[in-house]
XYZ file of C-alpha atoms in Angstrom:
215
model
C 48.151 51.473 251.929
C 49.852 50.478 248.670
C 47.160 52.262 246.674
C 47.619 55.418 248.765
C 51.387 55.323 248.303
C 50.911 54.879 244.551
C 48.625 57.918 244.374
C 51.126 59.985 246.371
C 53.942 58.878 244.067
C 51.986 59.827 240.938
C 51.075 63.241 242.320
C 54.641 63.872 243.411
C 55.870 62.916 239.947
C 53.541 65.487 238.384
C 55.069 68.299 240.451
C 57.345 69.546 237.612
C 54.327 69.756 235.302
C 52.348 71.795 237.832
C 55.331 74.088 238.317
C 55.818 74.565 234.574
C 52.083 75.214 234.176
C 52.146 77.856 236.906
C 55.128 79.544 235.252
C 53.403 79.551 231.858
C 50.287 81.107 233.379
C 52.406 83.777 235.068
C 54.233 84.593 231.820
C 50.982 84.750 229.836
C 49.303 86.946 232.424
C 52.341 89.222 232.533
C 52.259 89.601 228.751
C 48.574 90.517 228.840
C 49.237 93.118 231.531
C 52.096 94.604 229.489
C 49.803 94.994 226.478
C 47.150 96.697 228.603
C 49.381 99.219 230.351
C 51.599 99.774 227.311
C 48.751 101.538 225.521
C 47.661 103.618 228.503
C 50.808 105.120 230.027
C 53.709 107.122 228.681
C 57.217 105.772 228.216
C 58.482 107.866 231.125
C 55.791 106.540 233.462
C 56.414 102.946 232.436
C 60.185 103.395 232.665
C 59.936 104.618 236.248
C 57.474 101.859 237.090
C 59.614 99.039 235.737
C 62.739 100.459 237.364
C 61.041 100.275 240.749
C 59.613 96.865 239.928
C 63.134 95.606 239.200
C 64.281 96.836 242.611
C 61.331 95.099 244.224
C 62.283 91.920 242.373
C 65.714 92.066 243.969
C 64.059 92.565 247.360
C 61.902 89.475 246.797
C 64.957 87.457 245.767
C 66.763 88.503 248.936
C 63.663 87.718 251.005
C 63.204 84.175 249.777
C 66.885 83.399 249.128
C 66.263 79.734 248.360
C 64.544 79.128 251.697
C 61.606 77.300 250.116
C 63.248 73.834 249.959
C 64.450 74.255 253.553
C 60.939 75.138 254.724
C 59.514 72.141 252.877
C 62.020 69.795 254.531
C 61.353 71.260 257.971
C 57.612 70.813 257.481
C 58.019 67.213 256.386
C 60.069 66.584 259.523
C 57.367 68.216 261.720
C 59.786 71.004 262.684
C 57.160 73.734 262.338
C 58.721 75.867 265.073
C 61.960 76.051 263.113
C 59.968 76.773 259.946
C 58.219 79.684 261.643
C 61.614 81.011 262.689
C 62.734 80.962 259.050
C 59.534 82.792 258.056
C 60.266 85.417 260.717
C 63.749 85.893 259.287
C 62.241 86.271 255.809
C 59.905 88.998 257.061
C 62.830 90.823 258.659
C 64.830 90.612 255.426
C 61.789 91.847 253.475
C 61.505 94.901 255.721
C 65.206 95.687 255.419
C 65.144 95.221 251.630
C 62.076 97.443 251.367
C 63.956 100.100 253.303
C 66.768 99.951 250.771
C 64.248 100.323 247.938
C 62.781 103.431 249.552
C 66.229 104.944 250.042
C 67.239 104.167 246.449
C 64.489 106.214 244.825
C 63.615 109.890 244.932
C 59.947 109.391 244.103
C 57.301 110.353 246.658
C 56.522 107.440 248.944
C 52.777 107.921 248.400
C 53.246 107.108 244.722
C 54.879 103.677 244.922
C 54.061 102.364 248.414
C 51.886 99.486 247.095
C 54.990 97.868 245.580
C 56.467 97.482 249.056
C 53.720 94.991 249.869
C 55.241 92.493 247.436
C 58.318 91.482 249.511
C 56.143 91.176 252.628
C 53.696 88.931 250.776
C 56.599 86.841 249.446
C 57.968 86.429 252.970
C 54.633 85.367 254.451
C 53.397 83.192 251.589
C 52.901 79.573 252.766
C 53.289 78.073 249.288
C 56.065 75.900 250.732
C 53.483 74.386 253.082
C 51.285 73.516 250.101
C 54.198 71.734 248.426
C 55.115 69.897 251.622
C 51.534 68.598 251.864
C 51.627 67.334 248.271
C 49.059 69.849 246.970
C 50.918 70.617 243.772
C 47.847 71.279 241.615
C 46.852 74.174 243.844
C 50.013 76.027 242.880
C 48.588 76.343 239.367
C 45.208 77.397 240.752
C 46.890 80.155 242.732
C 48.778 81.273 239.622
C 45.614 81.410 237.490
C 43.534 83.330 240.023
C 46.412 85.653 240.910
C 47.008 86.576 237.283
C 43.266 87.037 236.804
C 43.227 89.547 239.655
C 46.267 91.312 238.193
C 44.671 91.566 234.745
C 41.473 92.946 236.308
C 43.424 95.650 238.147
C 45.392 96.388 234.946
C 42.151 96.877 232.993
C 40.816 99.278 235.625
C 44.116 101.168 235.738
C 44.219 101.409 231.935
C 40.679 102.765 231.739
C 41.207 105.355 234.465
C 44.899 106.118 233.731
C 45.423 106.010 237.484
C 48.991 106.140 238.783
C 47.971 104.322 241.963
C 46.263 101.678 239.866
C 49.445 101.141 237.857
C 51.509 100.632 241.000
C 48.885 98.318 242.488
C 48.845 95.738 239.670
C 51.772 93.626 240.870
C 50.841 93.923 244.580
C 47.312 92.763 243.729
C 48.771 89.573 242.262
C 51.023 89.045 245.278
C 48.317 89.704 247.872
C 45.691 87.542 246.183
C 48.239 84.751 245.824
C 49.126 85.108 249.513
C 45.488 84.854 250.587
C 44.852 81.839 248.362
C 48.028 80.115 249.542
C 47.011 80.708 253.158
C 43.545 79.314 252.439
C 44.898 76.173 250.788
C 47.679 75.659 253.334
C 45.673 75.956 256.522
C 42.492 74.132 255.681
C 41.299 71.813 258.381
C 41.479 68.693 256.198
C 45.110 68.098 255.342
C 46.401 65.085 253.407
C 49.226 62.961 254.601
C 52.695 64.391 254.283
C 55.298 62.870 252.015
C 57.936 61.368 254.230
C 61.444 62.776 253.923
C 63.872 60.727 251.891
C 67.547 60.863 251.085
C 67.948 61.516 247.347
C 70.797 59.999 245.432
C 73.596 62.170 244.084
C 72.186 61.953 240.551
C 68.656 62.918 241.574
C 69.994 65.718 243.770
C 71.840 67.280 240.828
C 68.710 66.839 238.725
C 66.560 68.631 241.292
C 69.019 71.505 241.513
C 69.166 71.816 237.732
C 65.392 71.759 237.364
C 64.978 74.369 240.110
C 67.415 76.694 238.346
C 65.671 76.137 235.014
C 62.213 76.771 236.473
C 63.420 79.885 238.282
């Protein structure tokens, strides 16, 4: 029992490193994608694309709205019904935010519809369940594979100069990450959950600060 608790403590302590690693992978993959599409599309095309992508980013922010820590706590307290309710609310917010994105642009819907999959994927992603089950290393695995899929789509889009391919790069990352997160979260063999604890005031401020820095 003591050995198991020690292993859990070590893995939990490595969580910031896994999170930083996932962020570094995402930044590196994003830079590679920028280089690929920057040499294949015009400034006007890229300007329109990134404008829509910024709106989608706001939709994702509204969808998640800091609900991850709440979902993790609910899972650790075996309140899965409440967690599913929060996920349902996130999906509703994602749909509403996507509606605002559609109304805010004059582009044909057939041109940018793949981007609307991103908020839905963010709402449904069970990455919070992975964290609650102490599977921190798999967050980095998801980041690596997701960016690999995005780079593959970016290469194909760059070679074909396809508009649909350009608008499917980011959704490909989101959808592949969603599928991987679902696979890791709902496997039949699940490790023991980390029991909920009451952090001290100092550690609470530290967690908040680190979350803001990582975000």
